[in-house]
PDB file of C-alpha atoms and ligand atoms in Angstrom:
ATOM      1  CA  UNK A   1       0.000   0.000   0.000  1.00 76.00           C
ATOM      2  CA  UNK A   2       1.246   3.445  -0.944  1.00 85.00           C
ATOM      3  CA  UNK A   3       2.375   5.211   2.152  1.00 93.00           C
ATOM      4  CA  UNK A   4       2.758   8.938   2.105  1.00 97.00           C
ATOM      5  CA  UNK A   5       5.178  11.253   3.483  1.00 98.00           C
ATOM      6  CA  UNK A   6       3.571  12.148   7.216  1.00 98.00           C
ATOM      7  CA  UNK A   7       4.480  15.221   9.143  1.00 98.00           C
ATOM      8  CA  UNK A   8       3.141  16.288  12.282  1.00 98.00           C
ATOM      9  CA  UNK A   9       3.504  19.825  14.460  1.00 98.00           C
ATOM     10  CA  UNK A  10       3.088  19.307  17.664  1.00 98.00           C
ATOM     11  CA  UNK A  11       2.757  21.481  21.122  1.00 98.00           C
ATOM     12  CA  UNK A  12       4.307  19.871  24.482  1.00 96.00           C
ATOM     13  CA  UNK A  13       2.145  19.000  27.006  1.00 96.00           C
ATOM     14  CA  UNK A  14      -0.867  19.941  24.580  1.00 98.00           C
ATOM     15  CA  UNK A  15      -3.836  17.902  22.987  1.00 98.00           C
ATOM     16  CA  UNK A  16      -1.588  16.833  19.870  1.00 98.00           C
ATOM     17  CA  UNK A  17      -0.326  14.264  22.391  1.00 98.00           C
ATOM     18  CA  UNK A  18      -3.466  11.771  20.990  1.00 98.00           C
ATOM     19  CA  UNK A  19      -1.770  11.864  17.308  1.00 98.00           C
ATOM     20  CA  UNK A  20       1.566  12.108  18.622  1.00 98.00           C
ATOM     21  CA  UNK A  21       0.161   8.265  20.504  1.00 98.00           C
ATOM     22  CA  UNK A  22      -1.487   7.163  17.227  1.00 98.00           C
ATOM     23  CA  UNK A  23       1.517   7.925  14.793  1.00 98.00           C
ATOM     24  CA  UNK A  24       3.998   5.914  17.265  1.00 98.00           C
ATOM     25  CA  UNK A  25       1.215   3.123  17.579  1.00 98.00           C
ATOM     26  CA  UNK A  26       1.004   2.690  14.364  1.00 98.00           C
ATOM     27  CA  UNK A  27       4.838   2.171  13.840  1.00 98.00           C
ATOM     28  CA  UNK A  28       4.703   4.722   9.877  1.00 97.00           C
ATOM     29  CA  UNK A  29       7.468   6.939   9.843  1.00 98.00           C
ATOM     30  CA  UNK A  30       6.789  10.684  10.698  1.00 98.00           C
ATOM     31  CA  UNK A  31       8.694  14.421  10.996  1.00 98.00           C
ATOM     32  CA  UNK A  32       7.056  15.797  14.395  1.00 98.00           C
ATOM     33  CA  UNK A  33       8.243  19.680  14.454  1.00 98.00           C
ATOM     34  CA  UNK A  34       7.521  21.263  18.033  1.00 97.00           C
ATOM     35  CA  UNK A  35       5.663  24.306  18.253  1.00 98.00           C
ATOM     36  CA  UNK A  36       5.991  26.060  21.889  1.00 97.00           C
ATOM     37  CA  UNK A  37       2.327  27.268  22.552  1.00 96.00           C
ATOM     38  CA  UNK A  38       3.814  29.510  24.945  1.00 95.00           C
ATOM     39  CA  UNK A  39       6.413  31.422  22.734  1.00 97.00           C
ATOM     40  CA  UNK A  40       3.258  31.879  20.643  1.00 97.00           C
ATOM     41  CA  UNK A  41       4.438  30.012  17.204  1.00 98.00           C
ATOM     42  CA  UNK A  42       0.989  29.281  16.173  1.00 98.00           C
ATOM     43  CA  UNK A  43       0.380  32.947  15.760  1.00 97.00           C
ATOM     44  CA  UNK A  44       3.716  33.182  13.695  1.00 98.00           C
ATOM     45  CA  UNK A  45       2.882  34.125   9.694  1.00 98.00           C
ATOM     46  CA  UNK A  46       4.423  30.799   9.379  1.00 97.00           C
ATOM     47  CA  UNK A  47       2.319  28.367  10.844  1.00 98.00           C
ATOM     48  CA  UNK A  48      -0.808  30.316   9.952  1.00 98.00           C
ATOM     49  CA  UNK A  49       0.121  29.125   6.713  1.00 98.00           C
ATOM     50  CA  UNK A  50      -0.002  25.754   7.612  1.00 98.00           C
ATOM     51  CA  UNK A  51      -2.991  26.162   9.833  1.00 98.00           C
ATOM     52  CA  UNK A  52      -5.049  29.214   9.806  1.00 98.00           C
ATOM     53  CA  UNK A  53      -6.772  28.557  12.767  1.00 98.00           C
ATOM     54  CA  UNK A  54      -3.682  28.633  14.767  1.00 98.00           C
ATOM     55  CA  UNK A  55      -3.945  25.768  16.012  1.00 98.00           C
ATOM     56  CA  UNK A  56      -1.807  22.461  17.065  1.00 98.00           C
ATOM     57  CA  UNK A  57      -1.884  19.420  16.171  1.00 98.00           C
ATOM     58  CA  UNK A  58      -1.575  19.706  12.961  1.00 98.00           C
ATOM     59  CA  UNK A  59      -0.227  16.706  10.381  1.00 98.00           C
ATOM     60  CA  UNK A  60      -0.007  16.812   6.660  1.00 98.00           C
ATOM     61  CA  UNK A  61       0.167  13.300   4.390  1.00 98.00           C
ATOM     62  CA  UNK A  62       2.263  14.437   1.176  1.00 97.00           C
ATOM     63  CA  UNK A  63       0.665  17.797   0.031  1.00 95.00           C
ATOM     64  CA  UNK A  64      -3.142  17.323   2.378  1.00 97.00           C
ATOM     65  CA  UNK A  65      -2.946  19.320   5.685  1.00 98.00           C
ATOM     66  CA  UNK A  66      -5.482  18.139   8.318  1.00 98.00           C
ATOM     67  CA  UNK A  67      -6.543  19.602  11.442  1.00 98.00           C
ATOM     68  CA  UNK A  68      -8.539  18.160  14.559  1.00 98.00           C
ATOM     69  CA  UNK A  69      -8.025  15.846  16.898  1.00 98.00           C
ATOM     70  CA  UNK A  70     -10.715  13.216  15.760  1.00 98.00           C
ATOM     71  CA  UNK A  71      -9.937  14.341  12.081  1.00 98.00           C
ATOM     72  CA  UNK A  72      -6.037  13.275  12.611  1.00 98.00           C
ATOM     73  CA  UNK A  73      -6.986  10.256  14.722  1.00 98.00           C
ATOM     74  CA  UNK A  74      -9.217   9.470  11.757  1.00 98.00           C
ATOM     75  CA  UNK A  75      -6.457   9.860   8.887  1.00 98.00           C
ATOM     76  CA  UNK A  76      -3.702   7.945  11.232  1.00 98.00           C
ATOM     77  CA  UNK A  77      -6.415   5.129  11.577  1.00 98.00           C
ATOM     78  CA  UNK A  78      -7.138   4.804   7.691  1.00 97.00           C
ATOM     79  CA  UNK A  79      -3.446   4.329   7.031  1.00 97.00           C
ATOM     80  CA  UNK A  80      -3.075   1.389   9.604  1.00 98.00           C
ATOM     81  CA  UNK A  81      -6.701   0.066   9.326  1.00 97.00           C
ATOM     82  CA  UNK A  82      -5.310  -3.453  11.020  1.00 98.00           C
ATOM     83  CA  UNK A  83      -5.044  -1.583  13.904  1.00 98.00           C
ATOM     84  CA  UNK A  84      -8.602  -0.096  14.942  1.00 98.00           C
ATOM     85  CA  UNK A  85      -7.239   2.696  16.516  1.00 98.00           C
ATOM     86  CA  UNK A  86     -10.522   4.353  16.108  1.00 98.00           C
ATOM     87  CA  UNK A  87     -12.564   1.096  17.041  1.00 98.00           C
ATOM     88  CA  UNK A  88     -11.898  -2.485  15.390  1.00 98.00           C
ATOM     89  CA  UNK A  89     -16.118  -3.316  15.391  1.00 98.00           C
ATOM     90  CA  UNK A  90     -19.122  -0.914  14.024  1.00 98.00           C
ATOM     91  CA  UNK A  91     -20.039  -0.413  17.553  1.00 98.00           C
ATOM     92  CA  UNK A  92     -16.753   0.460  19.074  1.00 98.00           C
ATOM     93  CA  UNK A  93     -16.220   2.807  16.349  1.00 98.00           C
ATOM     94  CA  UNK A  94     -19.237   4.495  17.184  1.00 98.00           C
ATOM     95  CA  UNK A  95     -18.528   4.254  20.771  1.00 98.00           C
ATOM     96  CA  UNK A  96     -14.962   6.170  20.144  1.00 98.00           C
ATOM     97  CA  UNK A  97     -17.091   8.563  18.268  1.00 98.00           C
ATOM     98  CA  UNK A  98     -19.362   9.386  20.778  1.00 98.00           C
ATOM     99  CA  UNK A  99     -16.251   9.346  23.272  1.00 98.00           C
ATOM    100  CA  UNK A 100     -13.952  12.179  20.790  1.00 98.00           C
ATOM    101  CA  UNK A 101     -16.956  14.323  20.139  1.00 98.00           C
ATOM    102  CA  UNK A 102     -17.570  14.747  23.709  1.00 98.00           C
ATOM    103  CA  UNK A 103     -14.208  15.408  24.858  1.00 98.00           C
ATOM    104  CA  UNK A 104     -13.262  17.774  21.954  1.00 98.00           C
ATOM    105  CA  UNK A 105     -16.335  19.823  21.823  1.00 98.00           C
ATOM    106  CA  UNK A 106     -17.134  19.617  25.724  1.00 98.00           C
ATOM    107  CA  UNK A 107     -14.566  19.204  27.432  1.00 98.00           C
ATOM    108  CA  UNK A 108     -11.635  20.607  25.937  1.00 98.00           C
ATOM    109  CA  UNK A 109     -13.264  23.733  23.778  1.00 98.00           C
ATOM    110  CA  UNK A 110     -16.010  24.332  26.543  1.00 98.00           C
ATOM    111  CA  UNK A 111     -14.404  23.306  29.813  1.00 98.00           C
ATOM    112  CA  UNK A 112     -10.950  23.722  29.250  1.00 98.00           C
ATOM    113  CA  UNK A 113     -11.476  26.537  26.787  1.00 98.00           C
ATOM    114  CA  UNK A 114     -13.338  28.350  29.561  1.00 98.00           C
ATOM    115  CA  UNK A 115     -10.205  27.761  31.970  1.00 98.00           C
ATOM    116  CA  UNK A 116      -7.564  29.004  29.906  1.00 98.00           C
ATOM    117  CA  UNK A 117      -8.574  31.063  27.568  1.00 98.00           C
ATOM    118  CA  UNK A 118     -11.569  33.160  29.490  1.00 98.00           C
ATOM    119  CA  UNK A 119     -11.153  35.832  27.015  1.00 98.00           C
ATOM    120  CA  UNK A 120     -12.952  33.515  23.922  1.00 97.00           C
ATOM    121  CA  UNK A 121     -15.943  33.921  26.163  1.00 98.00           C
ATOM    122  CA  UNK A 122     -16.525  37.171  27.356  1.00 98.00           C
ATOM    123  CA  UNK A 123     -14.198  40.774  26.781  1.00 98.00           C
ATOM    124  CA  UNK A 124     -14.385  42.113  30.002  1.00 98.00           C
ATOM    125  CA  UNK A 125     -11.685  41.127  31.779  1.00 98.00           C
ATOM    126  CA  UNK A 126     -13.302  41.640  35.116  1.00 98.00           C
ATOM    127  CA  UNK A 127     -15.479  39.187  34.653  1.00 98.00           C
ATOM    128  CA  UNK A 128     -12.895  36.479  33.322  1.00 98.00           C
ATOM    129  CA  UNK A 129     -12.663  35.061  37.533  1.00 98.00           C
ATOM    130  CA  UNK A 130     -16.694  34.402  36.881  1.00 98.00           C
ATOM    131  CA  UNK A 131     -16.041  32.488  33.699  1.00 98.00           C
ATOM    132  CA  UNK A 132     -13.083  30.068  34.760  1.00 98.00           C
ATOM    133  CA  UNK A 133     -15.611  29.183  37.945  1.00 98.00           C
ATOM    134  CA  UNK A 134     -18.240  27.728  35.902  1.00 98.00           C
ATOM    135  CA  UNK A 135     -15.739  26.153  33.756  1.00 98.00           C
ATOM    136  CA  UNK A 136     -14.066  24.221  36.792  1.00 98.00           C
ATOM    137  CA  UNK A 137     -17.723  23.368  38.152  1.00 98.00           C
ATOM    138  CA  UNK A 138     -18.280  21.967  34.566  1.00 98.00           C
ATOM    139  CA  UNK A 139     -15.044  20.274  34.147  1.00 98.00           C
ATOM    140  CA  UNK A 140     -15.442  18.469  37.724  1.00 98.00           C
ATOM    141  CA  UNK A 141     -18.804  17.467  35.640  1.00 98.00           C
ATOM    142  CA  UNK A 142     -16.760  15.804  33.273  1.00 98.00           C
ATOM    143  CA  UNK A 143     -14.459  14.238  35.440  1.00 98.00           C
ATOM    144  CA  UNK A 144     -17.257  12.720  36.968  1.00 98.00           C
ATOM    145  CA  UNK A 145     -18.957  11.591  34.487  1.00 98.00           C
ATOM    146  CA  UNK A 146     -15.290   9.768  32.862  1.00 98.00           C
ATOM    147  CA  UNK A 147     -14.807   8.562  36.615  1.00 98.00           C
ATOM    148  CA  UNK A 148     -18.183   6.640  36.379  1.00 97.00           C
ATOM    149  CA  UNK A 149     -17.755   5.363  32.577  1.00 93.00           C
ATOM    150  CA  UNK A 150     -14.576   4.141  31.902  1.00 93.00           C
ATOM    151  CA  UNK A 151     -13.365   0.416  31.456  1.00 85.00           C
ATOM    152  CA  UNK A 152      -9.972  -1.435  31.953  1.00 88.00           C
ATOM    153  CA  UNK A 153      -7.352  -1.415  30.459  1.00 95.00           C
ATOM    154  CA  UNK A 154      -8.805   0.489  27.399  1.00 98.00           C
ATOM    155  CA  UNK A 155     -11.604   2.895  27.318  1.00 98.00           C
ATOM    156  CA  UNK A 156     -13.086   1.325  24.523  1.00 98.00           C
ATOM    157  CA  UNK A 157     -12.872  -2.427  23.268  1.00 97.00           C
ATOM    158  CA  UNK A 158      -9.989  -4.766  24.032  1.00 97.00           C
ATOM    159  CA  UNK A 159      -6.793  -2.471  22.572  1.00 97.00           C
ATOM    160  CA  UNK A 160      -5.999   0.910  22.739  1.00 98.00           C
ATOM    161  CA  UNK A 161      -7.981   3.690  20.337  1.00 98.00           C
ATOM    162  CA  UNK A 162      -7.712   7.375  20.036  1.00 98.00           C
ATOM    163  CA  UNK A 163      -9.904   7.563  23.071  1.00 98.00           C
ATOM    164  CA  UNK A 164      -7.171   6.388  25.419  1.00 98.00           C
ATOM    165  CA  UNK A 165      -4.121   9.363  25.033  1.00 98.00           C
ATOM    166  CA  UNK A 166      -7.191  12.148  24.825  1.00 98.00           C
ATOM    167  CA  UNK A 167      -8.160  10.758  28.063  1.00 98.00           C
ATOM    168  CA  UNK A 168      -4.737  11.416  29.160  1.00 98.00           C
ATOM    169  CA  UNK A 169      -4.375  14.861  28.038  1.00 98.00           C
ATOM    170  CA  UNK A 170      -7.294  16.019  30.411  1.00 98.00           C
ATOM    171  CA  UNK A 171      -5.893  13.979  33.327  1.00 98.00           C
ATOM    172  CA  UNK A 172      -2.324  15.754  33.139  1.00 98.00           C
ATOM    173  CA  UNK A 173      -4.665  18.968  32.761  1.00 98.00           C
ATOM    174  CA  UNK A 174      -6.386  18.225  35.974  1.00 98.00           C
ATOM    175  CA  UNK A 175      -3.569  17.326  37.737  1.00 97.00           C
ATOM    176  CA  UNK A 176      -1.753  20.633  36.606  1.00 97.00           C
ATOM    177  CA  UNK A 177      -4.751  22.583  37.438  1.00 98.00           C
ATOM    178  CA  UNK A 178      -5.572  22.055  41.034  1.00 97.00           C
ATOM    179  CA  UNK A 179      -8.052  19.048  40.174  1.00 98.00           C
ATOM    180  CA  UNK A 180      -7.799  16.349  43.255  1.00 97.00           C
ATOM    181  CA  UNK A 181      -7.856  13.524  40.919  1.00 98.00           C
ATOM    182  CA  UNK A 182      -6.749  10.662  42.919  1.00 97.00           C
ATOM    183  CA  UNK A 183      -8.730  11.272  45.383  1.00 98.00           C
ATOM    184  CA  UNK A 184     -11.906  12.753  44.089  1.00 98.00           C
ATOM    185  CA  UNK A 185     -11.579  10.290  40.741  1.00 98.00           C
ATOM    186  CA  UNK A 186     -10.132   6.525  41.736  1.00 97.00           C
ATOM    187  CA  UNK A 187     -11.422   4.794  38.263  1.00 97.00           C
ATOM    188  CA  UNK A 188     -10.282   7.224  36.166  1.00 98.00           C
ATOM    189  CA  UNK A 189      -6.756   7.214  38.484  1.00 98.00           C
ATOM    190  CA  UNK A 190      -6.318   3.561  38.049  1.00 97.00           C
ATOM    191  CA  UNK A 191      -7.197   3.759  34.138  1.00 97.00           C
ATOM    192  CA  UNK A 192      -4.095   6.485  33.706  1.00 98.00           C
ATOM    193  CA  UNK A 193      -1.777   4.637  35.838  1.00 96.00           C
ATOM    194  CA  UNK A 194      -1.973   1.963  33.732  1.00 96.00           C
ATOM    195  CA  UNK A 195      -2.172   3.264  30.065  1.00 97.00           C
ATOM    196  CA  UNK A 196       0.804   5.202  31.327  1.00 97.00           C
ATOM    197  CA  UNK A 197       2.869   2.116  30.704  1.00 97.00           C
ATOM    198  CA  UNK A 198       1.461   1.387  27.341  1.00 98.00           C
ATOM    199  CA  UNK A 199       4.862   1.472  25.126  1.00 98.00           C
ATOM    200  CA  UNK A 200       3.187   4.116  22.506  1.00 98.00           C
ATOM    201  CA  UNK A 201       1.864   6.299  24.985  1.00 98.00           C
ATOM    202  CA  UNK A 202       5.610   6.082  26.474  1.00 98.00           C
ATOM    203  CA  UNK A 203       7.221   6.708  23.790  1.00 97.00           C
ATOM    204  CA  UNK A 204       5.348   9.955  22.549  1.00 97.00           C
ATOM    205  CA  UNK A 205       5.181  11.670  25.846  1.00 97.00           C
ATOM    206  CA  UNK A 206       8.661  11.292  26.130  1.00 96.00           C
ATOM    207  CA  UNK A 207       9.075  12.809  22.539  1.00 94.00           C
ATOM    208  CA  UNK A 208       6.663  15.224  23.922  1.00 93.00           C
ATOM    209  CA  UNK A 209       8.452  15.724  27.420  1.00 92.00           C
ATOM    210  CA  UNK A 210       5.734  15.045  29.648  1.00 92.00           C
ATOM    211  CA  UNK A 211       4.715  13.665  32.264  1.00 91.00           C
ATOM    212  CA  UNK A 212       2.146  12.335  34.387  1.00 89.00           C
TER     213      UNK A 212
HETATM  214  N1  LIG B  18     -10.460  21.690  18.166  1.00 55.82           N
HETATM  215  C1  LIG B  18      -9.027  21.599  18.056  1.00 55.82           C
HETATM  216  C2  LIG B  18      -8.417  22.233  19.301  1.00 55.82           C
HETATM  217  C3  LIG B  18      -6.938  22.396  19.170  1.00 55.82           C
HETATM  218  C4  LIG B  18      -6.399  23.281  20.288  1.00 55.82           C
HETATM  219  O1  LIG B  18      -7.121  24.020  20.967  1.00 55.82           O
HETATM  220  N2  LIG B  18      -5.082  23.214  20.446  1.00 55.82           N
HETATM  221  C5  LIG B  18      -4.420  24.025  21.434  1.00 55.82           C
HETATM  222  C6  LIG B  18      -3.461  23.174  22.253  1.00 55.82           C
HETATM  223  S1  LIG B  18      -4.308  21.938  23.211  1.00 55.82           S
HETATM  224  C7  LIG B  18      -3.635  25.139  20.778  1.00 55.82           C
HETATM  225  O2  LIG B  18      -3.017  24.925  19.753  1.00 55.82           O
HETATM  226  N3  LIG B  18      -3.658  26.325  21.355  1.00 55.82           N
HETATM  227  C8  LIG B  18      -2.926  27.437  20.849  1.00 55.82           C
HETATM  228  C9  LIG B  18      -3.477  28.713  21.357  1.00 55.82           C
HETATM  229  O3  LIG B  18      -4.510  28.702  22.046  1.00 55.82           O
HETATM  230  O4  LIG B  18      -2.874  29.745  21.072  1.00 55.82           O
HETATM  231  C10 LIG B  18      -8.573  20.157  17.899  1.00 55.82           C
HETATM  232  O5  LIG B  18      -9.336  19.238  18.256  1.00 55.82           O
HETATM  233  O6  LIG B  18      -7.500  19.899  17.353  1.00 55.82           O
END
């Protein structure tokens, strides 16, 4: 099967951690290029030609750039179908579906959005305090709601899907945010611990640099 050429921007400790998981799951050779979030690079004239929404991750196969996180799992998945990273059966796929559009559109650009970037909600700065309250109440939602759903040692089916590093991502973010999540979410604490050790997962966030 042809195989194209696959690059992939990245930004440490960010939500391209899920592709960065996929693309070493699926053992195809990639370029990652970092892009510090903090230094602002995806506002540079640069990468707003590769992505106008300034936005990481990003990954291009040959000349087609793609953006999103269920998007990218999506492409990564086509290339290594044996795999099922997106769900081997027609219900797991859905399942990881229903999983990705939650945590993209609900938890990350609502909950998370609301926590770190207050400003895409409301201009006032005075009232940016107000906004990152309700987005912790909803994000302790969330948590709850993962806490009470999740199965071992995969979130969905019997191998590891796109599902599994975006659950990650929001763990670290808890953790880094004054979430108690060991003791206020024990499933979803015992889940992370041990698709820590997964080898892919290993491998990318120490390409990445994080950690748990
Ligand atoms: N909906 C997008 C969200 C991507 C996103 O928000 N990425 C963040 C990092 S987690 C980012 O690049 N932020 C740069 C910024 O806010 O300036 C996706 O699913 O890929």
């Amino acid at each position: 099967m042809y195989m194209p050429d696959i690059k992939f921007w990245y930004g440490p400790g960010s939500c391209s951690l899920v592709p960065h998981v996929l693309l070493h799951e699926s053992g195809l050779p990639f370029t990652a290029i970092e892009v510090s979030i903090s230094k602002l690079e995806t506002r540079t004239d640069a990468f707003s030609r590769i992505n106008p929404k300034q936005r990481v991750p990003v990954i291009s196969l040959d000349e087609s750039i793609i953006t999103e996180v269920p998007a990218i799992a999506t492409a990564i998945s086509h290339l290594v179908p044996e795999l099922g990273l997106m769900g081997k059966t027609p219900i797991e796929q859905v399942r990881v579906m229903e999983w990705l559009c939650w945590l993209s559109g609900e938890l990350h650009g609502q909950c998370f959005g609301g926590l770190f970037r207050p400003e895409r909600f409301i201009d006032d700065p005075n009232q940016f305090e107000a906004v990152q309250s309700k987005a912790r109440n909803r994000i302790i939602d969330c948590f709850k709601t993962i806490d009470s759903r999740l199965s071992r040692p995969f979130a969905v089916g019997n191998g590891l899907t796109a599902v599994d590093p975006y659950l990650l991502v929001f763990y670290r973010w808890g953790s880094r945010n004054r979430f108690d999540m060991s003791a206020q979410y024990p499933a979803f604490t015992a889940y992370i611990q041990s698709i820590a050790a997964y080898p892919a997962i290993v491998s990318a966030m120490g390409e990445d640099g994080s950690t748990l």
